[in-house]
Coordinates of N, CA and C in Angstrom, one line a residue:
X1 N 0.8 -1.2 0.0 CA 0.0 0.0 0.0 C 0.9 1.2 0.0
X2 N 1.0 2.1 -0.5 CA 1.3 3.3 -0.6 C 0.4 4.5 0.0
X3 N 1.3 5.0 1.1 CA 0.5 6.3 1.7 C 1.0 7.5 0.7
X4 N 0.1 8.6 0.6 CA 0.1 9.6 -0.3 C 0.4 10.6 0.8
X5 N 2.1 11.6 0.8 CA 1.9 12.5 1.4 C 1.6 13.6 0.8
X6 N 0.6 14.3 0.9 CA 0.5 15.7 1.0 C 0.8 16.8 1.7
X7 N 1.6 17.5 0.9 CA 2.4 18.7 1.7 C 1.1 20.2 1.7
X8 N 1.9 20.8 2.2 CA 1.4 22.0 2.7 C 0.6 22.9 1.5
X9 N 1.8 23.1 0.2 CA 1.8 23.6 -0.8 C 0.1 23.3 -1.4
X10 N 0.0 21.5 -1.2 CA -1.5 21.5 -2.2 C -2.9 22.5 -1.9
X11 N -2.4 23.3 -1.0 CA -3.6 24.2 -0.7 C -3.1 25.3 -1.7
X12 N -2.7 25.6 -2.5 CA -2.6 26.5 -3.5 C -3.2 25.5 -5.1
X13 N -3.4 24.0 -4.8 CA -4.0 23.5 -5.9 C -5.8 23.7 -5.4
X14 N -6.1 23.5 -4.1 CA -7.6 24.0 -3.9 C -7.8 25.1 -4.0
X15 N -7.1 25.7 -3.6 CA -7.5 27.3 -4.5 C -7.8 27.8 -6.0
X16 N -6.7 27.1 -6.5 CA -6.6 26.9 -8.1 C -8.3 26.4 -8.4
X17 N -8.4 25.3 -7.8 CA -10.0 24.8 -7.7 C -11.0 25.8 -7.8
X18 N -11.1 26.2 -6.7 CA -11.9 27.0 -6.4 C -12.1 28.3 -7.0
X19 N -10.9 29.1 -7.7 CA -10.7 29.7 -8.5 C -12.0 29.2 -10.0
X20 N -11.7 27.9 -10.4 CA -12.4 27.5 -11.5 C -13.8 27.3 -11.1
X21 N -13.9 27.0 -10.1 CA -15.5 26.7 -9.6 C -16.4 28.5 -9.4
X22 N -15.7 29.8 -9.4 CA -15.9 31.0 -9.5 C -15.7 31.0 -11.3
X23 N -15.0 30.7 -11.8 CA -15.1 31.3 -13.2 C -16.4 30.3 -14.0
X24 N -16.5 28.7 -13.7 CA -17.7 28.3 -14.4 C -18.9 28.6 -13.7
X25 N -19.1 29.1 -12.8 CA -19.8 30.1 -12.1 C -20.5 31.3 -12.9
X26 N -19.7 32.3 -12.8 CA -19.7 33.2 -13.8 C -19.9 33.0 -15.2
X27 N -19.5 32.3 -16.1 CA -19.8 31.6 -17.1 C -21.1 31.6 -17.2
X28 N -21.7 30.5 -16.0 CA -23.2 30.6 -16.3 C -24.3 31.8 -16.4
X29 N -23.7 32.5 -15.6 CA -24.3 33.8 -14.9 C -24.6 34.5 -16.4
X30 N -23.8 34.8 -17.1 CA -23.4 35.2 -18.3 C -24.4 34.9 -19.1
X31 N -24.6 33.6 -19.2 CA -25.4 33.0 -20.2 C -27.1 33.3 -19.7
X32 N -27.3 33.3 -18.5 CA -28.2 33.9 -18.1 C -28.8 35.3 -18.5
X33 N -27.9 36.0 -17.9 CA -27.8 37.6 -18.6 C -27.9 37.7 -20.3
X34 N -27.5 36.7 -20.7 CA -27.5 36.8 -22.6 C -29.1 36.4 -23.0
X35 N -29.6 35.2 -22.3 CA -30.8 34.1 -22.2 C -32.0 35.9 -22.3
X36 N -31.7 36.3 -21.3 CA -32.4 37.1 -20.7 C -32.8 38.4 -22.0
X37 N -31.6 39.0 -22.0 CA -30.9 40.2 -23.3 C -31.7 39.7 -24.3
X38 N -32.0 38.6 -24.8 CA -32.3 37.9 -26.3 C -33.7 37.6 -26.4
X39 N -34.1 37.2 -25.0 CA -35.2 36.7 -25.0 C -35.7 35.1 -25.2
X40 N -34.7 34.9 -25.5 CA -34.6 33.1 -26.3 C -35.1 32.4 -24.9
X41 N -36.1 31.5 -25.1 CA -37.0 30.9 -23.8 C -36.2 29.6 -23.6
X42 N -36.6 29.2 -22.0 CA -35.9 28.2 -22.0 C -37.1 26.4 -22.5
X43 N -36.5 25.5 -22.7 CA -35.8 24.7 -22.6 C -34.8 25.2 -23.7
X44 N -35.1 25.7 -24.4 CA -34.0 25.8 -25.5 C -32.8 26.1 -25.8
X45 N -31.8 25.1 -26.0 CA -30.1 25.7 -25.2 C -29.6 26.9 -26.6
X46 N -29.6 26.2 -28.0 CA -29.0 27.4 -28.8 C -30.1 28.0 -30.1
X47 N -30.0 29.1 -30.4 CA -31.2 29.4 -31.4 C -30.1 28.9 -32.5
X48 N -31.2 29.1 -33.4 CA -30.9 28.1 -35.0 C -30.3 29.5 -35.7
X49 N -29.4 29.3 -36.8 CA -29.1 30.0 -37.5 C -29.6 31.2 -38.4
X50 N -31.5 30.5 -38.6 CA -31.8 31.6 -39.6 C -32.5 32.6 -38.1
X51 N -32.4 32.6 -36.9 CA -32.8 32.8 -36.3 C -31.6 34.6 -35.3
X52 N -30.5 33.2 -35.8 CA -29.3 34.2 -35.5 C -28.6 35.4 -36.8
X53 N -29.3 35.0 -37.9 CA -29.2 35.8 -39.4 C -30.4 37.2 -38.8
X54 N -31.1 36.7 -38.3 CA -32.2 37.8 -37.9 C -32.6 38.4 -37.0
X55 N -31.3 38.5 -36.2 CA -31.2 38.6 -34.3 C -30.0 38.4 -33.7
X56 N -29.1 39.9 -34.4 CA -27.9 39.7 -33.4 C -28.1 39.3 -32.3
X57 N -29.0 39.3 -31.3 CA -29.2 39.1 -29.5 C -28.8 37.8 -29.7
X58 N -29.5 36.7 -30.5 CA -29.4 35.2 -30.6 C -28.4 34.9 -30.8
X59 N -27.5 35.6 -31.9 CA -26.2 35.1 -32.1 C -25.3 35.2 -30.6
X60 N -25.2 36.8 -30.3 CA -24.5 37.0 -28.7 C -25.0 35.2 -27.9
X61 N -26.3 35.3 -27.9 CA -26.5 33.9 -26.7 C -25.7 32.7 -26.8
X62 N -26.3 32.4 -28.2 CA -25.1 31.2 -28.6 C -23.7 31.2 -28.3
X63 N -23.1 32.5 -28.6 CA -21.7 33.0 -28.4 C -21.7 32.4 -26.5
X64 N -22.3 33.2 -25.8 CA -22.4 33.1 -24.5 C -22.2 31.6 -24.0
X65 N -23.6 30.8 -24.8 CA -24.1 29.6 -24.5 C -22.7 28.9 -24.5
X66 N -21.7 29.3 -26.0 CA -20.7 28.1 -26.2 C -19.8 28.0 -25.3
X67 N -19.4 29.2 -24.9 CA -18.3 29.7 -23.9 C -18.7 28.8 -22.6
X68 N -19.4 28.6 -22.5 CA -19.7 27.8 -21.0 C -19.6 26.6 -21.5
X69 N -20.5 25.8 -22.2 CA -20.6 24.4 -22.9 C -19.1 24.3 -23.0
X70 N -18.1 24.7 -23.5 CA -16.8 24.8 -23.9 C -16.0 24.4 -22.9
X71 N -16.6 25.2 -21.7 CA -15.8 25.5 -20.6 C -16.3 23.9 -20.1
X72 N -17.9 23.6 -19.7 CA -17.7 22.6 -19.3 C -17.3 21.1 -19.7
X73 N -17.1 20.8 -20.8 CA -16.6 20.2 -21.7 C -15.5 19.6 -21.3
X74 N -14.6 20.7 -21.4 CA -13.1 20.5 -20.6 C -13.3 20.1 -19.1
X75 N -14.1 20.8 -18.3 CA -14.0 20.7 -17.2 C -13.4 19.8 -16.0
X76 N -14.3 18.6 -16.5 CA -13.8 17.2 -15.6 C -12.4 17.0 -15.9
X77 N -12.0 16.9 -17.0 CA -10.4 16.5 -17.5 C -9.5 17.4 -16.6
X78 N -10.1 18.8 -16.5 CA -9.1 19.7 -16.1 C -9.2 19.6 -14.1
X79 N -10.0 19.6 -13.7 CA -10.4 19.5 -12.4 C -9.3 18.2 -11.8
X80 N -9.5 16.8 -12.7 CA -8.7 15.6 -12.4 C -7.1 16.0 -12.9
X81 N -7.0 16.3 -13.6 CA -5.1 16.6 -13.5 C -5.0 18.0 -12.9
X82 N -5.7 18.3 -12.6 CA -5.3 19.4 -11.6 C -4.6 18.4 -9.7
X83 N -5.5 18.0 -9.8 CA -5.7 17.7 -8.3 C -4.6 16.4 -8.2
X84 N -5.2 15.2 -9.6 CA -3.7 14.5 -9.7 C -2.2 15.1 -10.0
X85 N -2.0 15.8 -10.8 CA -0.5 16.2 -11.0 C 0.0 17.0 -9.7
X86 N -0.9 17.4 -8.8 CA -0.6 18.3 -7.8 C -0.2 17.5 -6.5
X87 N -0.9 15.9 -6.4 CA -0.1 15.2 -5.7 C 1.6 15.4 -5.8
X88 N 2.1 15.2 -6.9 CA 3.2 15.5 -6.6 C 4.1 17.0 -7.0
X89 N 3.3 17.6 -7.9 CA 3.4 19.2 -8.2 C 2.7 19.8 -7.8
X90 N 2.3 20.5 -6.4 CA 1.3 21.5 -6.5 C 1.3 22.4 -6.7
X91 N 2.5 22.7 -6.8 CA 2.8 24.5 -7.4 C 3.1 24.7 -9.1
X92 N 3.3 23.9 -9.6 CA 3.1 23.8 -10.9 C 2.1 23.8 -11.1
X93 N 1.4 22.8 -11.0 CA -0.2 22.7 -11.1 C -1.1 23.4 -11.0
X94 N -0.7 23.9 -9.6 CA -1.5 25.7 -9.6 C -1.2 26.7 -10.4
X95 N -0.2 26.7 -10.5 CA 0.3 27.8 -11.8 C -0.8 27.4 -13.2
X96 N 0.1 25.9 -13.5 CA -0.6 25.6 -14.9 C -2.6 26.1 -14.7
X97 N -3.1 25.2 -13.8 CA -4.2 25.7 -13.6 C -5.0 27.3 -13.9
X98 N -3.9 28.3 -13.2 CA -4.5 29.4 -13.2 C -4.0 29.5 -14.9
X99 N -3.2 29.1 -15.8 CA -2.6 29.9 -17.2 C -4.0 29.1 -17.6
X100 N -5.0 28.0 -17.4 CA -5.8 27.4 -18.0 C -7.2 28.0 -18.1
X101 N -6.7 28.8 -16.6 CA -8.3 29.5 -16.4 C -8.4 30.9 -16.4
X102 N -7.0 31.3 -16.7 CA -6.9 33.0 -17.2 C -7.2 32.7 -19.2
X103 N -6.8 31.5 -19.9 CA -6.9 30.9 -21.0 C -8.5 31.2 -21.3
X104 N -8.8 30.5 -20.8 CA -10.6 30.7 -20.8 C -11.3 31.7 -20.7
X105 N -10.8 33.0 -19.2 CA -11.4 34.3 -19.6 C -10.8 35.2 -21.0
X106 N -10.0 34.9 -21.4 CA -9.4 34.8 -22.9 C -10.4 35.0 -23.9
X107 N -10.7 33.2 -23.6 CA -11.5 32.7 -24.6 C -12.7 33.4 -25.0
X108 N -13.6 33.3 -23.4 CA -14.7 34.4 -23.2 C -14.3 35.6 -24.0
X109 N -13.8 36.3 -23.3 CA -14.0 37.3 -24.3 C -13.7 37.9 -25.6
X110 N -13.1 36.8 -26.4 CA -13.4 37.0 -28.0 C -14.4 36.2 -28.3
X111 N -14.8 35.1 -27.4 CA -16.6 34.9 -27.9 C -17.6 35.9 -27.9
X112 N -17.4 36.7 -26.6 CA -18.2 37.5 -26.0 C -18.5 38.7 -27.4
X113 N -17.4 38.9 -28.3 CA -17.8 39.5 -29.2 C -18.7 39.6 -30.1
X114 N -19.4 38.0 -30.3 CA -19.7 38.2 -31.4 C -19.5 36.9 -32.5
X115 N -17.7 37.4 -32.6 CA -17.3 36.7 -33.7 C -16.2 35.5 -33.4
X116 N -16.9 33.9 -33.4 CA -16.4 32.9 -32.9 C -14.8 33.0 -32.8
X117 N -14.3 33.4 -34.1 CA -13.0 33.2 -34.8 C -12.1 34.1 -33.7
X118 N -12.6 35.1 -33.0 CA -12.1 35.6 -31.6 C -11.6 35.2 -30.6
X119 N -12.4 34.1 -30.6 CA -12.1 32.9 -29.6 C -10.7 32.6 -29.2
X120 N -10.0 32.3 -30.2 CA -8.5 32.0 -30.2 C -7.9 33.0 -29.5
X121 N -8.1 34.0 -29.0 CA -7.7 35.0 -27.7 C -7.2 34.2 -26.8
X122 N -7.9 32.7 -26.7 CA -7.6 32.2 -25.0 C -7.2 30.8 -25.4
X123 N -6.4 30.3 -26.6 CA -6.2 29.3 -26.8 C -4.5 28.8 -25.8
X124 N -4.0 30.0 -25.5 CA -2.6 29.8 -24.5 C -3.2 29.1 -23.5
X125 N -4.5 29.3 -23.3 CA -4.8 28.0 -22.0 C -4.7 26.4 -22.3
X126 N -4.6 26.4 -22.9 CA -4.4 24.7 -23.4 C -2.6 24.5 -23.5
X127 N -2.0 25.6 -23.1 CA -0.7 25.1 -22.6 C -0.2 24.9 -20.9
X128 N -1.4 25.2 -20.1 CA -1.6 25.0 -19.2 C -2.2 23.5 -18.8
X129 N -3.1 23.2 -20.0 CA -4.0 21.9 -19.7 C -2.6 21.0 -20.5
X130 N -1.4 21.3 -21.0 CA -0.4 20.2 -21.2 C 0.3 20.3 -20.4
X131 N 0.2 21.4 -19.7 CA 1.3 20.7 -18.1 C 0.5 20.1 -17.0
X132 N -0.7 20.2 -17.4 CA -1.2 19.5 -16.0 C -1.7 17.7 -16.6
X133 N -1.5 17.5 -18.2 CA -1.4 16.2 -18.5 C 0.5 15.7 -17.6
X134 N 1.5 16.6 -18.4 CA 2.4 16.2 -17.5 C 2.8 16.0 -16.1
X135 N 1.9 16.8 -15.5 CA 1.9 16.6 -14.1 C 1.5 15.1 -13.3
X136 N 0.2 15.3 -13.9 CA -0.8 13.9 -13.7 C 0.2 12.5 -13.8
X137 N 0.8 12.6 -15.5 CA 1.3 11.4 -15.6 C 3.1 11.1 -14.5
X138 N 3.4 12.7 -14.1 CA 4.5 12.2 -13.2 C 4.1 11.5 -11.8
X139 N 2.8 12.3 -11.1 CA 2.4 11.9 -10.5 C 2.3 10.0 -10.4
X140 N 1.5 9.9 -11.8 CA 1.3 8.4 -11.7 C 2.4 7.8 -11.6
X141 N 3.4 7.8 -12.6 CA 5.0 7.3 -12.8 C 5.0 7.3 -11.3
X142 N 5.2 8.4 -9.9 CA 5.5 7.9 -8.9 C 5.2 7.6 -8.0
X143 N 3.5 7.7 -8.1 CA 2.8 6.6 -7.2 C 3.3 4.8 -7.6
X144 N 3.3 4.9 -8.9 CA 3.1 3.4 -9.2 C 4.7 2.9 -8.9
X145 N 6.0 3.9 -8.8 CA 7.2 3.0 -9.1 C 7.5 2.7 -7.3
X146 N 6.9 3.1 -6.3 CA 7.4 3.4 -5.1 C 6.4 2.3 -4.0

């Protein structure tokens, strides 16, 4: 059996956490406020195209809607190598973490514009989500060699 010690540091990976649990938070909030702006009723998660051809507001929602869907998409992946790679990197991890979730308000807001192609604003966060794959897997390398 292998005991896992946890040092002091991994309270800068729950923060990092909690940090992301305030941004997909907000995310939603967002989409709320767009739902609202547009009028688009619910159950309906995205208006249709010819709908968005005839109602900047719709398009904005969509824009809004994807940013979150996007966000949570990634989500789970990002939450589990956060917390795994932080076993043995927590300060990396937190780091990477926050470059993943400053990536995302990035992202947001060249969605927020309008025009998807914007988006790529916040694509540097996905060099955060490849250190926290490397993290994860050193982690595992050294749970499993010990």
């Amino acid at each position: 059996m292998v005991q896992i010690e946890i040092s002091k540091d991994f309270g800068y990976v729950i923060s990092t956490g909690f940090a992301s649990v305030i941004l997909v938070t907000y995310l939603g909030f967002k989409v709320g406020q767009a739902r609202r702006l547009s009028g688009y009723p619910y159950p309906y998660v995205y208006a249709t195209k010819e709908e968005c051809d005839k109602d900047q507001k719709k398009l904005l929602f969509n824009c809004y809607q994807r940013v979150h869907q996007n966000t949570l998409e990634f989500y789970p992946a990002f939450l589990f190598t956060l917390v795994a790679g932080g076993i043995k990197h927590p300060i990396l991890s937190s780091v990477a973490g926050g470059i993943w979730i400053l990536g995302r308000i990035f992202f947001a807001s060249g969605y927020y514009t309008g025009e998807p192609k914007k988006r790529t604003r916040g694509f540097f966060g996905y060099i955060g989500s490849l250190i926290l794959l490397g993290t994860t897997i050193s982690s595992a390398i050294s749970l499993l060699s010990s």
